[in-house]
Coordinates of C-alpha atoms and ligand atoms in Angstrom, one line a residue:
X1 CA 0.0 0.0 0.0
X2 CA 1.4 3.7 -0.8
X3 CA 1.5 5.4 2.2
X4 CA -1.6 7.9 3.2
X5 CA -1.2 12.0 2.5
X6 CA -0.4 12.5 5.8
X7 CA 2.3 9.9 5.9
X8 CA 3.8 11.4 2.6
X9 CA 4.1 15.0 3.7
X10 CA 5.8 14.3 6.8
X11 CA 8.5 12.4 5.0
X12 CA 9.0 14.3 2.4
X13 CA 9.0 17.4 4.3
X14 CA 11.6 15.7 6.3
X15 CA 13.7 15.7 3.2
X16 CA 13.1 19.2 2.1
X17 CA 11.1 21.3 3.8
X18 CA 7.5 21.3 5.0
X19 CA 6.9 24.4 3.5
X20 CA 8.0 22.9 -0.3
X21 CA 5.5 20.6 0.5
X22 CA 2.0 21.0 -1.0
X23 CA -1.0 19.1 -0.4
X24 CA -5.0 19.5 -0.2
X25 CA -8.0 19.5 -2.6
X26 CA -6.9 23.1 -3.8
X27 CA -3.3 21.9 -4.5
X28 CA -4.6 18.8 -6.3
X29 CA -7.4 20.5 -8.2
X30 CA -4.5 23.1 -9.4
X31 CA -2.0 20.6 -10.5
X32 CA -4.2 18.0 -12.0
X33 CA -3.5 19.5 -15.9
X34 CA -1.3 21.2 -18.0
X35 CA -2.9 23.5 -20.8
X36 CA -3.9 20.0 -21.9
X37 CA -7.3 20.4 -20.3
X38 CA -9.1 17.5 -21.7
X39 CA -7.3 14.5 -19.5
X40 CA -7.2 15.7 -15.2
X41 CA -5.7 13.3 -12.8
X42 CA -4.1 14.9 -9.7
X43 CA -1.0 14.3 -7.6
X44 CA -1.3 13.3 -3.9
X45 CA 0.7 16.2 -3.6
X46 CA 3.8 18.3 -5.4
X47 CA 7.4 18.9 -4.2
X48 CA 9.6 21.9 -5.0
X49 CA 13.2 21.1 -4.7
X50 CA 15.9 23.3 -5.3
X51 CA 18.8 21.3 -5.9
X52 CA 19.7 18.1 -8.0
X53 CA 20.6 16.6 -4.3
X54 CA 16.8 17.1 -3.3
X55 CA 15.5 16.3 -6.4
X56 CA 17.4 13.2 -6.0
X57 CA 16.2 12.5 -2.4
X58 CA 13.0 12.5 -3.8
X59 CA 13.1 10.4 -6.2
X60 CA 14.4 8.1 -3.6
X61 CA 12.1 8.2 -1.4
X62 CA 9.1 7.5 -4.2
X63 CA 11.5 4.6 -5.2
X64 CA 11.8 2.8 -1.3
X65 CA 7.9 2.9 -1.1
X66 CA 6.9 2.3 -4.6
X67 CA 4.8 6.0 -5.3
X68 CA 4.9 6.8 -8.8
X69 CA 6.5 10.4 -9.5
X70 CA 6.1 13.1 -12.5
X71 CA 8.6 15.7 -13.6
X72 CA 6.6 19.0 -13.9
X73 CA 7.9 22.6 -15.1
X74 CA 5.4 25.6 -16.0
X75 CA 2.7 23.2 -17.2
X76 CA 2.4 24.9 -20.0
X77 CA 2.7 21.1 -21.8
X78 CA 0.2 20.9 -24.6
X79 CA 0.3 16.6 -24.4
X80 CA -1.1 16.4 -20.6
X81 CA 2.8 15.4 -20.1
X82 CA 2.9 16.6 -16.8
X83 CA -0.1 14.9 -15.2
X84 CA 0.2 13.2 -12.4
X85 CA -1.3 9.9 -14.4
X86 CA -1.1 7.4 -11.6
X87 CA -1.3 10.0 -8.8
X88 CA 1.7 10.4 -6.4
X89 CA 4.5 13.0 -5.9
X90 CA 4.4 16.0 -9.1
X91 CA 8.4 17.2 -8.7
X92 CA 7.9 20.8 -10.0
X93 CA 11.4 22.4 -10.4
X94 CA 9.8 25.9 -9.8
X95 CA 12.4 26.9 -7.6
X96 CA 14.7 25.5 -9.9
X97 CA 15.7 28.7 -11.6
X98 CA 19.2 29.9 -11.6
X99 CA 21.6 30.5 -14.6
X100 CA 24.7 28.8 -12.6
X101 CA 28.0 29.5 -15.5
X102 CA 28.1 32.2 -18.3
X103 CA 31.0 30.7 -21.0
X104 CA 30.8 33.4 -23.4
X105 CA 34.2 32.6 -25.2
X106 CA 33.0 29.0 -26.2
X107 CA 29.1 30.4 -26.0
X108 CA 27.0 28.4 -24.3
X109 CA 26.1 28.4 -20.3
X110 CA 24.5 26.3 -17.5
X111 CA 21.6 26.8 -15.8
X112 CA 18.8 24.9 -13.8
X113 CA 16.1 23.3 -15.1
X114 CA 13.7 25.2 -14.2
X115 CA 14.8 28.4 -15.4
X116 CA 12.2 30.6 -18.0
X117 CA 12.9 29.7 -21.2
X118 CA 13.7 33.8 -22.0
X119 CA 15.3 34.3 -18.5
X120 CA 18.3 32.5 -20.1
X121 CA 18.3 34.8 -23.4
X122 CA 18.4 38.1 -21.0
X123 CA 21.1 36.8 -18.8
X124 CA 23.6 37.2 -22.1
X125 CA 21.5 40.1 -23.5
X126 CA 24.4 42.5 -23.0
X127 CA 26.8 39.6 -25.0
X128 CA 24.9 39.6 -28.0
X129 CA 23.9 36.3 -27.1
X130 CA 20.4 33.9 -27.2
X131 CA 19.2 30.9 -26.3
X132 CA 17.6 30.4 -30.0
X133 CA 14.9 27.7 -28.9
X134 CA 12.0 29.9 -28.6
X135 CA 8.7 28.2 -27.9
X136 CA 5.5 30.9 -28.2
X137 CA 5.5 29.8 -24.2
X138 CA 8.9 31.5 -23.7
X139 CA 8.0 33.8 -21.2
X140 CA 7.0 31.0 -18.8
X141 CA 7.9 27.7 -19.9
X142 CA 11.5 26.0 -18.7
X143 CA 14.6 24.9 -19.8
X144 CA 13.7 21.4 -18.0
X145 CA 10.0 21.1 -19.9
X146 CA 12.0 22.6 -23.0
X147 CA 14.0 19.7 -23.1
X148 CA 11.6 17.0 -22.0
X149 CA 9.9 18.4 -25.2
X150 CA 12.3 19.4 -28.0
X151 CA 10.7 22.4 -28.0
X152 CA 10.6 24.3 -31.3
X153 CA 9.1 27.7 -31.7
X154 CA 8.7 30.6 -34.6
X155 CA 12.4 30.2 -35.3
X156 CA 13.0 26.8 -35.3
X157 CA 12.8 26.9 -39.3
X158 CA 16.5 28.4 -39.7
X159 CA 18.0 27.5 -36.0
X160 CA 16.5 23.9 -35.2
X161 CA 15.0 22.6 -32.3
X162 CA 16.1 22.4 -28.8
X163 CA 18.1 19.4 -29.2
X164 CA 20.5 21.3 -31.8
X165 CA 21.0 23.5 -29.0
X166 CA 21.5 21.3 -25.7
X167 CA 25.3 20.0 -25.1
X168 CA 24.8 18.0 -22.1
X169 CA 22.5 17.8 -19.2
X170 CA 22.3 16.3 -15.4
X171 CA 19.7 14.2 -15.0
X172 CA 18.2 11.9 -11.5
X173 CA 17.7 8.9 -13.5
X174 CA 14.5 6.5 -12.6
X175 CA 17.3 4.5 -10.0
X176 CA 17.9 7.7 -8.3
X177 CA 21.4 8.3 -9.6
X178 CA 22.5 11.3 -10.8
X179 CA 24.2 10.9 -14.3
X180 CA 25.5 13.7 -16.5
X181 CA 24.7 12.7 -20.0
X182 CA 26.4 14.8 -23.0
X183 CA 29.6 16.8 -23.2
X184 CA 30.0 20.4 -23.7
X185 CA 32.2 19.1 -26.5
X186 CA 30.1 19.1 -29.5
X187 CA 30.1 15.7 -31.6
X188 CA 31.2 13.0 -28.6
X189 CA 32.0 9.4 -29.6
X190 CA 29.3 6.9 -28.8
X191 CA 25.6 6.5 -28.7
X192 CA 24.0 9.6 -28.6
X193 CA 22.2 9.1 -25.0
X194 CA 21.7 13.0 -25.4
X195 CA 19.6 12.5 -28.5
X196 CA 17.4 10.1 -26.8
X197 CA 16.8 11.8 -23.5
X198 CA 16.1 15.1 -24.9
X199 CA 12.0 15.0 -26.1
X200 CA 11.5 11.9 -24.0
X201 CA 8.9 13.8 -22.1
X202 CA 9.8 12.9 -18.7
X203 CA 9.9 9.4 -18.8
X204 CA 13.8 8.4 -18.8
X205 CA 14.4 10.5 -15.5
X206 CA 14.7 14.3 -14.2
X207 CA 16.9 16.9 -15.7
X208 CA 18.2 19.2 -13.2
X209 CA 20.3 21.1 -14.8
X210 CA 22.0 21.5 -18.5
X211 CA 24.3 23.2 -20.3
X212 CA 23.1 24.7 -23.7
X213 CA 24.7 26.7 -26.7
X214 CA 24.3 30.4 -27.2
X215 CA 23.8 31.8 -30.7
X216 CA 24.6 35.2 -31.9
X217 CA 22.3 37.7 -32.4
X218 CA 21.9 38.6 -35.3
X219 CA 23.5 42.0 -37.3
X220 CA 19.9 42.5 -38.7
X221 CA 16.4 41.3 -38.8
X222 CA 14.2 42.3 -41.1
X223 CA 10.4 41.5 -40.4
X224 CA 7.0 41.4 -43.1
X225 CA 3.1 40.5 -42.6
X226 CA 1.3 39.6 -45.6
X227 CA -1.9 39.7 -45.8
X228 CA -3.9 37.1 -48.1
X229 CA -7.5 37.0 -49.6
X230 CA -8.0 33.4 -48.6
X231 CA -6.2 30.6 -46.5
X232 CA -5.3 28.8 -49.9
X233 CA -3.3 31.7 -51.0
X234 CA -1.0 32.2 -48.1
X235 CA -0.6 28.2 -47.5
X236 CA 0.9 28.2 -51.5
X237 CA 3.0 31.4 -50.8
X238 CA 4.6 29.0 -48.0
X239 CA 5.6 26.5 -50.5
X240 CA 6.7 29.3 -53.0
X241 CA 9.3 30.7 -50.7
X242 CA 11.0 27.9 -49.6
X243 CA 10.8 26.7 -53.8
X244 CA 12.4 30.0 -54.6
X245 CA 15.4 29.4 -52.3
X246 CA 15.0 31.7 -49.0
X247 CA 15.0 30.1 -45.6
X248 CA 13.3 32.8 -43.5
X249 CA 14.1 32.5 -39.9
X250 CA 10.8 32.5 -39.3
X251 CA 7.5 31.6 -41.5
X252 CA 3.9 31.7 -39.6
X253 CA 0.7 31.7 -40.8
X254 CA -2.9 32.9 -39.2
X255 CA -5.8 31.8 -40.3
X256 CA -8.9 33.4 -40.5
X257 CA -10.4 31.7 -37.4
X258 CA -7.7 33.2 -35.0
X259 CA -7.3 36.9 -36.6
X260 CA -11.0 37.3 -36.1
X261 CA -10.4 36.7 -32.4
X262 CA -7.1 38.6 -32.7
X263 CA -8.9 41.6 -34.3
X264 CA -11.6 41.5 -31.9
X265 CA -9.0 41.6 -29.2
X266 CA -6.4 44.4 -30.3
X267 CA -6.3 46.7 -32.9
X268 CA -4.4 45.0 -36.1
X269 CA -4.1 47.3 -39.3
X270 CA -4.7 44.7 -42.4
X271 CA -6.9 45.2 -45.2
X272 CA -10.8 44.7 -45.1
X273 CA -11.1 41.2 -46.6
X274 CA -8.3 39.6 -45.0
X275 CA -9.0 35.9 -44.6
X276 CA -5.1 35.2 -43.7
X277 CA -2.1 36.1 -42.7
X278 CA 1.8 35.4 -43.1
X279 CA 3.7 36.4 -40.7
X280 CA 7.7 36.7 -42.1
X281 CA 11.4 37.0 -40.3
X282 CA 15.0 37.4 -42.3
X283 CA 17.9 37.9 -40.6
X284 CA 21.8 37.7 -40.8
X285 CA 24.0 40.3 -42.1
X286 CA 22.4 43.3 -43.8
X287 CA 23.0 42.5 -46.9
X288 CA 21.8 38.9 -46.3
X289 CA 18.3 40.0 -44.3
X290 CA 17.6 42.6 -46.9
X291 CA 18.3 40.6 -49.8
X292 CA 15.6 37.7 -48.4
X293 CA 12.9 40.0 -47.3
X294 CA 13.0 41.8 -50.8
X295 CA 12.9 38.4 -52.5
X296 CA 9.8 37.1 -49.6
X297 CA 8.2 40.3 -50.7
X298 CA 8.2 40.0 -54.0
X299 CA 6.8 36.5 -54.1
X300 CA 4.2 37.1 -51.5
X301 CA 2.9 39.6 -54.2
X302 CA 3.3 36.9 -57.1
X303 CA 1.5 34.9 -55.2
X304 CA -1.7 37.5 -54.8
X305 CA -1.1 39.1 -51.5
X306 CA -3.5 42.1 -50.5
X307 CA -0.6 43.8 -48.9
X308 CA 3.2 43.2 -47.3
X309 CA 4.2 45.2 -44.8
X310 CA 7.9 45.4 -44.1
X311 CA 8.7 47.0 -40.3
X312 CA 10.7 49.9 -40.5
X313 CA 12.3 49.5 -37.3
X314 CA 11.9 47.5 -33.5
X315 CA 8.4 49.3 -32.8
X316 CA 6.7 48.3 -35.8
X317 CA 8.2 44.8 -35.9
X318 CA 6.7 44.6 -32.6
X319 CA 3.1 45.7 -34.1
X320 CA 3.5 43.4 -36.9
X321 CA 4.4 40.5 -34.5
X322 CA 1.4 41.6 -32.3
X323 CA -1.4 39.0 -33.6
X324 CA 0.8 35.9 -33.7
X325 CA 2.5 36.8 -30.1
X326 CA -0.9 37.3 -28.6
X327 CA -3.1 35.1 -30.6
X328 CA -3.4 32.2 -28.4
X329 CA -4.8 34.6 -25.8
X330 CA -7.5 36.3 -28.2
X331 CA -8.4 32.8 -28.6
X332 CA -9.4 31.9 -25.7
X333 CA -11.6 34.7 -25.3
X334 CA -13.6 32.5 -28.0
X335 CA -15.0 29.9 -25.6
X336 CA -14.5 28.2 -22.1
X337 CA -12.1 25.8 -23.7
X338 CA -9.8 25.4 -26.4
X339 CA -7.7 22.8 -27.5
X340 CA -4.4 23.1 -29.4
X341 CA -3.4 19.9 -31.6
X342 CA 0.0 19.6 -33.4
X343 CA 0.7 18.0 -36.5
X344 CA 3.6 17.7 -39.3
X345 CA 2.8 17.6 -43.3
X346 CA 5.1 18.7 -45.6
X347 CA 4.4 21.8 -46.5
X348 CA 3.1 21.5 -50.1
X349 CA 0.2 19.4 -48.5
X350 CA -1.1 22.8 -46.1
X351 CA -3.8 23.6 -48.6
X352 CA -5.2 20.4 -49.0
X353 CA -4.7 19.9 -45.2
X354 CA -6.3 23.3 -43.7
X355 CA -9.1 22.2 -45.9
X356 CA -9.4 19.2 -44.0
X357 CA -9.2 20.9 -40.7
X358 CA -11.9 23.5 -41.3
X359 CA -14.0 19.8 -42.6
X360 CA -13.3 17.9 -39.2
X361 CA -14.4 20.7 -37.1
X362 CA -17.6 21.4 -39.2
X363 CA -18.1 18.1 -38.8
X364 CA -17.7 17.7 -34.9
X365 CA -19.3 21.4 -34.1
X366 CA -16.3 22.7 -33.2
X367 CA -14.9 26.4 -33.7
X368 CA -11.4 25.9 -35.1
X369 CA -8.6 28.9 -36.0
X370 CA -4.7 27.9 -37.0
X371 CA -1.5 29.6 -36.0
X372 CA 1.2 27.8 -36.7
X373 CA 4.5 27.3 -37.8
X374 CA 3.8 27.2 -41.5
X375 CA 7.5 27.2 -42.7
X376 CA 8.3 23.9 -40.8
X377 CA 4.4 22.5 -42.0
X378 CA 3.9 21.9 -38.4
X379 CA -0.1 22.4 -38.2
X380 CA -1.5 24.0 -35.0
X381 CA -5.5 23.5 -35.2
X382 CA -7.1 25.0 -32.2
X383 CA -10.7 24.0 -31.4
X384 CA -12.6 26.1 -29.2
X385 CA -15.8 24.9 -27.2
X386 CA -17.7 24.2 -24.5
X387 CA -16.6 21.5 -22.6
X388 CA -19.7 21.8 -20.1
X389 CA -21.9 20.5 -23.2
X390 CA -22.2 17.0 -23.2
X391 CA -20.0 14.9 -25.7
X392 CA -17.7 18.2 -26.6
X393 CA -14.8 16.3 -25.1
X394 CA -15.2 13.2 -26.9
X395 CA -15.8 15.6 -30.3
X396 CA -12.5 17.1 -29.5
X397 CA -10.5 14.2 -29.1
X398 CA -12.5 12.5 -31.8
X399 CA -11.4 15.7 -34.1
X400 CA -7.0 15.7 -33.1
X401 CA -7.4 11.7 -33.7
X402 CA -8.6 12.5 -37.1
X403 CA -6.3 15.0 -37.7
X404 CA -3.2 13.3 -36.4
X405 CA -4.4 10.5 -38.8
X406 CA -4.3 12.4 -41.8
X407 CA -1.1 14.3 -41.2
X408 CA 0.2 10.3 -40.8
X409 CA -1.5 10.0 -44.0
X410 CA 0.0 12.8 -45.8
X411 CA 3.2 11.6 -45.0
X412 CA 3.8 14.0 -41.9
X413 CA 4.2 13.0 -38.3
X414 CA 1.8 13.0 -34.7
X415 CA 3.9 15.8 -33.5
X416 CA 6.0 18.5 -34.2
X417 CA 7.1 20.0 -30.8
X418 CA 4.4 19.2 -28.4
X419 CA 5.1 15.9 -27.8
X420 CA 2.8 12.3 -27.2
X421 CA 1.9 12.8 -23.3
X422 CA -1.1 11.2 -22.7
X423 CA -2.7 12.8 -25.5
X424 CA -1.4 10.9 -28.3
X425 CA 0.3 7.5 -26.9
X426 CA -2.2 5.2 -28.3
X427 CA -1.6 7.3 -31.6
X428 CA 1.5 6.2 -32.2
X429 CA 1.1 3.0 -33.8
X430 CA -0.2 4.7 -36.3
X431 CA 3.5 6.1 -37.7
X432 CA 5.5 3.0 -36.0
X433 CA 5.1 -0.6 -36.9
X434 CA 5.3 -3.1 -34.2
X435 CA 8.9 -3.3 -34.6
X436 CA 9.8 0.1 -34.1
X437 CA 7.3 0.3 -31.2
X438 CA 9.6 -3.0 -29.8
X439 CA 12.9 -1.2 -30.2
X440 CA 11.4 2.1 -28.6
X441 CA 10.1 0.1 -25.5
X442 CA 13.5 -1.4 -25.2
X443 CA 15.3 2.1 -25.0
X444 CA 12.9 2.6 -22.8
X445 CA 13.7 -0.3 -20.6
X446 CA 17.3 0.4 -20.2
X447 CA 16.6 3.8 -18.8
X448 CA 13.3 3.2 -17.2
X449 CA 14.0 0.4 -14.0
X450 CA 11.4 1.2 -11.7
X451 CA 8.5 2.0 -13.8
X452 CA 7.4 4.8 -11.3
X453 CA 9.0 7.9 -13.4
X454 CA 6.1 9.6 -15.2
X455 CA 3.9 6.6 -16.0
X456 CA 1.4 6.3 -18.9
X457 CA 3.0 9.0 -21.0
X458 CA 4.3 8.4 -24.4
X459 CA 4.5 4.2 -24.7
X460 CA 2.1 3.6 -21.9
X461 CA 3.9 0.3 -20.7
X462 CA 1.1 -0.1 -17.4
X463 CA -1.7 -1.8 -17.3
X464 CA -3.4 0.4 -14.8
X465 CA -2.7 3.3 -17.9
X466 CA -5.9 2.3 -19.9
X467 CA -8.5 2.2 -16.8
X468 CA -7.0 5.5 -15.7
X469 CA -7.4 7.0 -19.2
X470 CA -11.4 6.8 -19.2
X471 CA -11.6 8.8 -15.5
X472 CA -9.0 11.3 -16.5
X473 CA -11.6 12.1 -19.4
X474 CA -14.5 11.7 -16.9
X475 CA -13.1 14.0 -14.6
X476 CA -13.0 16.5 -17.4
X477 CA -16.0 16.4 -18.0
Ligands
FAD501 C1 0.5 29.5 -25.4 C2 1.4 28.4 -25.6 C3 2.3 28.4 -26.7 C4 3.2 27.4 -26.9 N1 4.1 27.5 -28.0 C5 4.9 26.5 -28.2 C6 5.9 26.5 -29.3 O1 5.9 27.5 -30.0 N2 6.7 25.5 -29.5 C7 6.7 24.4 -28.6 O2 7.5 23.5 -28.9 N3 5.8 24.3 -27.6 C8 5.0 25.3 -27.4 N4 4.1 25.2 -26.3 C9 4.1 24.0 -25.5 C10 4.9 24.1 -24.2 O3 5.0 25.4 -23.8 C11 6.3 23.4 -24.4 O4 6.2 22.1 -24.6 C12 7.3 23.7 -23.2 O5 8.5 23.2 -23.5 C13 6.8 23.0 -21.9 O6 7.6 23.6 -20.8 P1 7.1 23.5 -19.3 O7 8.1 24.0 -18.5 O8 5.8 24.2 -19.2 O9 6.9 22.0 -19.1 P2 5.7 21.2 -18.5 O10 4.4 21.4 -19.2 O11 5.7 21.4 -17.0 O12 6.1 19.7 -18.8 C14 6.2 19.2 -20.1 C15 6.8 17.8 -20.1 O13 8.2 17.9 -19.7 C16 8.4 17.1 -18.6 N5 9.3 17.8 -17.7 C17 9.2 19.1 -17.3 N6 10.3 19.4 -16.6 C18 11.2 18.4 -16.6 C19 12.5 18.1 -16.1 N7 13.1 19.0 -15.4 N8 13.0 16.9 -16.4 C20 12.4 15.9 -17.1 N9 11.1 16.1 -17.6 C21 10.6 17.3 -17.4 C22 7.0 16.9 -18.0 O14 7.0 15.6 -17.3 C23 6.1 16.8 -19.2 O15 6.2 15.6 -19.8 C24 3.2 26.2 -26.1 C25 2.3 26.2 -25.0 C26 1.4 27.2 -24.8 C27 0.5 27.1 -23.6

């Protein structure tokens, strides 16, 4: 038997201290989701640590008596990764948050894991430095849930995901050791452990702290919004500019579903029938950042664009980045609930997929806008409803599975940045055979001894996962 609440917070207070201990129907009820609302399944109750030796007392402790533990950041997860799936101890590493080394001769620095995702870009601000990962959720979301993810962002298109930009991390692995995996020595001999731990969501251990590379800022940036008659238009423009040759650092595309909650929200200066937007970033040298944005320009108005808008300088970049930045947040001004799925196609099949979209939530009564990162053809569909109506949960989930399938279809993937969680693990047989799901489980294995670190996310390996599963979904409800 686990041992009672009571039981739990005593000892684990006795570890750290009773104040980093948090327990009760208000902790529970706050911690029982990420911005995954659909599945809920709360912790007993949630620890905040503040060094890898507490993190790894912890774990410890959860080990000795068997309680099943989940690695937690910001919670901004958009996979229900960092539910408490099988209840227990939620290790938040809140008060995880310092930059610990600065290396600015061989760029890159160390920090803990819970440090904001920006916080690490303004601590070399006055280097000319970034951390180039920059997930819409930047301004909250940490370096730990960064990496549990592979986080991408606007600007993942020219600089990669987070695992082009992580050198080597310390993790509390699921025996409770602490290994360092990775070498701030770029291209180590061996197996890249790195490669697998990074976007395993959580489930090979805790990161506590990593070392990452720092990119230069750029000498310019040069930043346009085109505005399109209809959806179809901007999603060929997409495929035109890449055709043509220029890698923008950033490609993004609005639909009309989200600028009409962005233009009830904030003021937004495009013309009258705008149906969609393209949101467009060069940068480099000068010579280089002007050279692409005249080239974007020009075939954004080949391609039929109402207008382009190119920012004349930091405060009307700013403007021009306004609907994409706060987009998300007009959204959910929309309805109670909304929903964002993630998909890969490549990016010839947008048209033909945004069709399909705008189809599956017609079909389900769902509202539906897209923002998303059109240059990488990673699809961001965001349903918005009522999830006090009966059966607008299952709709939902009924819509993503449909989605998901036909990006698998199309010869994309299930995700792009926000990873499996519990949203998509059942999905995934979809893109692996039974082989590949073999080989993955086997990883898996080697890492994964106890079977108590973040259960029933990504290959649900428990049988208790399934059961679970329906009463996450009837809590939601
Ligand atoms: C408005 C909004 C915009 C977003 N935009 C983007 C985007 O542009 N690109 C993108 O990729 N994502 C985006 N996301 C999704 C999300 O922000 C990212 O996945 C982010 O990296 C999660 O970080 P977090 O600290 O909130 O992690 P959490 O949500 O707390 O956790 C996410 C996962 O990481 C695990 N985890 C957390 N910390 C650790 C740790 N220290 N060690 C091991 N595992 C850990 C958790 O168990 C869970 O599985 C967005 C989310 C929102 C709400």
């Amino acid at each position: 038997m686990p041992p009672a609440e009571s039981e739990m917070v005593a000892a684990l207070g006795s570890l750290l201290a009773l104040d980093r201990v948090l327990a009760g129907s208000a902790v529970q009820r706050a911690y029982d989701c990420d911005a995954y609302t659909v599945d809920r399944s709360a912790p007993t109750c949630v620890v905040l640590p503040i060094s890898t030796e507490e993190v790894c007392a912890v774990v410890r402790w959860c080990i000795e008596q068997g309680v099943p533990y989940t690695p937690r950041g910001a919670g901004t997860g958009l996979s229900g990764g960092a539910l408490a799936a099988l209840g227990g101890v939620l290790v938040s590493t809140k008060r995880m948050t310092s930059v610990l080394e600065v290396d600015v001769p061989n760029r890159c620095l160390r920090a803990q894991a819970g440090a904001v995702n920006l916080h690490l870009s303004k601590a070399v601000a006055n280097d000319g430095l970034h951390f180039a990962p920059d997930p819409s959720s930047q301004t909250v979301s940490t370096l730990g849930g960064n990496i549990a993810e592979n986080s991408g962002g606007p600007h993942t298109l020219k600089y990669g995901v987070t695992v082009q930009h992580v050198l080597e991390v310390t993790m509390v692995g699921t025996d409770g050791e602490v290994v360092t995996i990775g070498n701030c020595v770029p291209g180590m001999p061996g197996l890249d452990l790195l490669g697998v731990v990074v976007g395993s969501e959580g489930t090979l251990g805790i990161v506590t702290e990593a070392w990452v590379k720092l990119t230069p800022n750029p000498e310019r940036v040069e930043t346009a919004l085109a505005s399109f008659g209809d959806a179809r238009g901007a999603t060929e423009t997409v495929a035109a500019i890449i055709a043509g040759g220029t890698i923008p650092a950033a490609l993004e595309m609005i639909d009309e579903g989200c600028l009409k909650a962005v233009l009830a929200a904030f003021p937004l200066d495009v013309p009258a029938d705008t149906k969609a937007l393209l949101l467009i970033e060069c940068d480099g040298s000068t010579e280089q950042a002007k050279t692409e944005i005249a080239n974007v320009v020009e075939t954004c108005e080949k391609q039929g664009a109402l207008r382009v808008d190119v920012a004349k300088d930091e405060r009307e970049r700013t403007k021009l980045w306004t609907a994409r930045k706060k987009g998300i947040g007009a959204m959910g001004r929309l309805a109670p609930t909304i929903v964002t799925h993630d998909g890969v196609i490549p990016r010839s099949k947008l048209p033909e997929m945004l069709d399909f979209v705008y189809e599956v939530a017609r079909e389900h009564g769902l509202g539906v806008g897209n923002m998303f990162h059109a240059g990488d053809g990673n699809l961001h569909p965001i349903f918005y409803f009522d999830d006090r109506q009966e059966g607008k949960i299952d709709a939902v989930v009924a819509a993503g599975e449909k989605v998901i399938a036909k990006c698998i279809e199309l010869g994309g993937s299930a995700s792009g940045e926000h990873g499996i969680g519990v949203e998509k693990s059942d999905l995934l047989k979809l893109m692996f055979g039974p082989e590949d799901m073999r080989l993955q489980r086997d990883v898996k294995s080697v890492f994964h001894t106890s079977g108590l670190c973040n259960p029933c996310k990504v290959i649900p390996d428990q049988k208790g996962c399934v059961e679970h599963m329906r009463r996450w979904r009837g809590a939601a409800n």
